[in-house]
Tab-separated table of C-alpha atoms in Angstrom:
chain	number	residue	atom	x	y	z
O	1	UNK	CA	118.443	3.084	145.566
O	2	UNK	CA	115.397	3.384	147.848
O	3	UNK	CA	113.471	5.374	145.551
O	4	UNK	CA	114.203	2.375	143.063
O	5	UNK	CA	113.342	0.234	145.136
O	6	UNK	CA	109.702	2.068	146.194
O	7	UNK	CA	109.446	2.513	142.466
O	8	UNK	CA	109.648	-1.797	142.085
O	9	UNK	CA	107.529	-1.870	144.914
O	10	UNK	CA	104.769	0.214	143.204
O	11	UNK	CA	104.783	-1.166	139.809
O	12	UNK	CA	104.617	-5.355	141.678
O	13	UNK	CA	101.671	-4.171	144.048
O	14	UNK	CA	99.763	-2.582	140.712
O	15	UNK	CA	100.246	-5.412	138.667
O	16	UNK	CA	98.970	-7.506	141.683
O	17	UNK	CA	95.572	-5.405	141.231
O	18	UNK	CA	94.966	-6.683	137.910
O	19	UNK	CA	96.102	-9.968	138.181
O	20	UNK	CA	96.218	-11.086	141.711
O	21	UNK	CA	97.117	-14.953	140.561
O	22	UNK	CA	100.535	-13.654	138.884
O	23	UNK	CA	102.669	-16.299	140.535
O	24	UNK	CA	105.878	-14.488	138.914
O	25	UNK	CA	104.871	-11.149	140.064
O	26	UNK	CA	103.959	-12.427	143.695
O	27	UNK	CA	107.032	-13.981	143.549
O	28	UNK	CA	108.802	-11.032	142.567
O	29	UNK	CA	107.324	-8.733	144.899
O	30	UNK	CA	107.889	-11.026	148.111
O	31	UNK	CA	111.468	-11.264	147.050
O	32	UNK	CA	111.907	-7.560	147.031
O	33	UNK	CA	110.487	-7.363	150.338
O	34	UNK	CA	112.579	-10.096	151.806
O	35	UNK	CA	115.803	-8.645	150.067
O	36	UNK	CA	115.062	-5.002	151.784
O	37	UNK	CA	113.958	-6.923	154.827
O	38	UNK	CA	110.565	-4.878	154.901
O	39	UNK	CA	107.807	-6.028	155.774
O	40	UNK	CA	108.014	-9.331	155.989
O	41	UNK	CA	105.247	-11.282	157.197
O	42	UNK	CA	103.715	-9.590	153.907
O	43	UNK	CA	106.300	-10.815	151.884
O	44	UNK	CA	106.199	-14.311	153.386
O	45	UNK	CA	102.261	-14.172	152.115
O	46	UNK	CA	103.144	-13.338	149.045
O	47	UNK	CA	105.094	-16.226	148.554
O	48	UNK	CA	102.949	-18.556	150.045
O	49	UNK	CA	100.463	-18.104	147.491
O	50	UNK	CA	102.816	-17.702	144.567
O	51	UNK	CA	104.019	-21.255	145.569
O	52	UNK	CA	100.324	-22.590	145.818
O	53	UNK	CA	100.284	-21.729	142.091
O	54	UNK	CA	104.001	-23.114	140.963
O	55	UNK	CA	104.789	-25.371	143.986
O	56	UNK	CA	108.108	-26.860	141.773
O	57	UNK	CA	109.529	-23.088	140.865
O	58	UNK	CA	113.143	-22.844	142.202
O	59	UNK	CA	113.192	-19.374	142.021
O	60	UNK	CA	109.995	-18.918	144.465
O	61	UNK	CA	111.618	-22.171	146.549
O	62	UNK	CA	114.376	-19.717	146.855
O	63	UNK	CA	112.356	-16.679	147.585
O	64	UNK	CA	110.042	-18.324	150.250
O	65	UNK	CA	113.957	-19.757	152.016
O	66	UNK	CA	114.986	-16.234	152.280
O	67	UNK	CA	112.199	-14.602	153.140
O	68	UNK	CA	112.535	-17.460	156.079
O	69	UNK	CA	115.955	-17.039	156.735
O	70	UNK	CA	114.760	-13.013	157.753
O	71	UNK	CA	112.288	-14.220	159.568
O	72	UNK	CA	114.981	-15.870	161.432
O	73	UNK	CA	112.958	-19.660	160.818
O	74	UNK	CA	116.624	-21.189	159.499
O	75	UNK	CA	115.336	-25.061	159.753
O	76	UNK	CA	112.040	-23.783	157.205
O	77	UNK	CA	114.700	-21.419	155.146
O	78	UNK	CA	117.122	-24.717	154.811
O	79	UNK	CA	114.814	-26.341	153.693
O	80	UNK	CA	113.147	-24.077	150.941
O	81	UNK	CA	116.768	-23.506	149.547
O	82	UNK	CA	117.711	-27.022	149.386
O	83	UNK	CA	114.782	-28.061	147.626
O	84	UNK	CA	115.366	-24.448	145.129
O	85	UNK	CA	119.265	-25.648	144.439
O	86	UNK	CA	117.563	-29.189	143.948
O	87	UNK	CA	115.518	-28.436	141.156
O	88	UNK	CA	117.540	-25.205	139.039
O	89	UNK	CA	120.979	-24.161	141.011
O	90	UNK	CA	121.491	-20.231	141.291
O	91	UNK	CA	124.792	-18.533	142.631
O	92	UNK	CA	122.339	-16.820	144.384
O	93	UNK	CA	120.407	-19.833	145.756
O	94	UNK	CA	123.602	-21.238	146.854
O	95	UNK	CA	124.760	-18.044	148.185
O	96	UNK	CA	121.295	-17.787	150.104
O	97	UNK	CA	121.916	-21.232	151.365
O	98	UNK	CA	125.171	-20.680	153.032
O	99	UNK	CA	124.185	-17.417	154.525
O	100	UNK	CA	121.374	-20.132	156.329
O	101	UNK	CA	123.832	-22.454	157.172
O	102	UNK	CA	126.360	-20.452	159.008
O	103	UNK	CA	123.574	-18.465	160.588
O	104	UNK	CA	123.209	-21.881	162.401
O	105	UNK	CA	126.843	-22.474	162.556
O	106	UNK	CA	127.407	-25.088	160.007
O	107	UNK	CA	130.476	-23.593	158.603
O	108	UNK	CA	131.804	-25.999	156.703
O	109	UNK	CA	128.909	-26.923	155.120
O	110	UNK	CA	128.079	-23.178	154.206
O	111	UNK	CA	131.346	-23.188	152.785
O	112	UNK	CA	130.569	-25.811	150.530
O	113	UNK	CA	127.452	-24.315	149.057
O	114	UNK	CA	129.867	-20.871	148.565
O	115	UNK	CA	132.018	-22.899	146.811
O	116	UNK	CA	129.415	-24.522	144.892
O	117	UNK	CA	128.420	-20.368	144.288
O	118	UNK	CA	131.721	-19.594	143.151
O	119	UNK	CA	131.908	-22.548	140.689
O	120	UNK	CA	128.608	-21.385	139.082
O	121	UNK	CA	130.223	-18.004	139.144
O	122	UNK	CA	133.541	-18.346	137.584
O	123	UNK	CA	131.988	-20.738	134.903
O	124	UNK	CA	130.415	-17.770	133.401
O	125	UNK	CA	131.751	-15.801	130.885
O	126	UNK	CA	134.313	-13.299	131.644
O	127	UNK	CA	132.369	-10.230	130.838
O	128	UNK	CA	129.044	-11.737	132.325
O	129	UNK	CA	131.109	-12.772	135.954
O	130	UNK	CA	129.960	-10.264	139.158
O	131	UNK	CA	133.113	-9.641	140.432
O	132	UNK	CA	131.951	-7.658	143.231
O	133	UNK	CA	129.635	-11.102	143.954
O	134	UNK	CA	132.750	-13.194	143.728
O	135	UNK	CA	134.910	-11.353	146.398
O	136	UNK	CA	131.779	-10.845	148.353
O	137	UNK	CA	131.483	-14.630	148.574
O	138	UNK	CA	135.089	-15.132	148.795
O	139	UNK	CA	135.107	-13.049	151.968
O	140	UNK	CA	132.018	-15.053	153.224
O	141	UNK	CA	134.160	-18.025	152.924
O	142	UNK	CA	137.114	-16.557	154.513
O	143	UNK	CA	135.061	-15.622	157.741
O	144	UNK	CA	133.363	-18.872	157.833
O	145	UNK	CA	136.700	-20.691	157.373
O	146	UNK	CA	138.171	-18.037	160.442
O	147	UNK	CA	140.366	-16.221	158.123
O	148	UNK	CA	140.698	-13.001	157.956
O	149	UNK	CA	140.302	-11.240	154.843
O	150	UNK	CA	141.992	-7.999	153.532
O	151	UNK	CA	140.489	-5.044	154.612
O	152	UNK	CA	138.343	-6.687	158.006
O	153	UNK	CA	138.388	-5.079	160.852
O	154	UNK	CA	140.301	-7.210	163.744
């Protein structure tokens, strides 16, 4: 997995040599980063200028929260992701955005944007739906809610 991640890495930074305005690409690229939690403050640059060029993109509004929410800046992360869920929901983006909100101990309401990630999630076809996503978030509920879910450790 690292090596396909390194391999991502690679082809993003070479394609930012040619075209160093490629707001999807510097988008892309900051998200890996963020997602690996790597270098960071690099990723967070990335983004910044990939939002200078498509300030309205939900996806990079989503990157730019999470690369916050690593950088441990949850008020900034908050409100990237609320503005990204806003403009084109995501399971994802509402994933991202309860992973914020519990982070600053708003359970409830990070169990409302779960549930908003489930929704998304089971309204999917059945051969499209992540079920590995599903019990992940399930499980992220459960915690949050201060049940204990199969298989935790006590």
């Amino acid at each position: 997995r690292s090596r396909d991640l390194r391999g991502a890495e690679a082809d993003y930074r070479s394609i930012l040599e040619l075209d160093p305005k490629d707001a999807g690409n510097l988008n892309s690229l900051g998200y890996l980063l963020a997602d690996a939690n790597r270098n960071l403050d690099e990723a967070f640059g990335f983004l910044t200028r990939s939002l200078q060029l498509v300030p309205e993109d939900a996806n990079t509004l989503d990157s730019m929260g999470w690369v916050c929410f690593r950088l441990r800046k949850m008020s900034e992360a908050e409100r990237y992701l609320r503005a990204a869920v806003g403009r084109e929901p995501s399971a994802v983006m509402w994933d991202h955005l309860g992973q914020v909100l519990v982070a600053q101990n708003r359970n409830q309401e990070a169990i409302t944007a779960w549930g908003s990630a489930l929704k998304m999630l089971e309204a999917e076809q059945p051969s499209n739906r992540d079920a590995g996503q599903i019990k992940r978030i399930q499980a992220q509920i459960d915690t949050a809610a201060g049940r204990v879910h199969p298989g935790a450790k006590e």
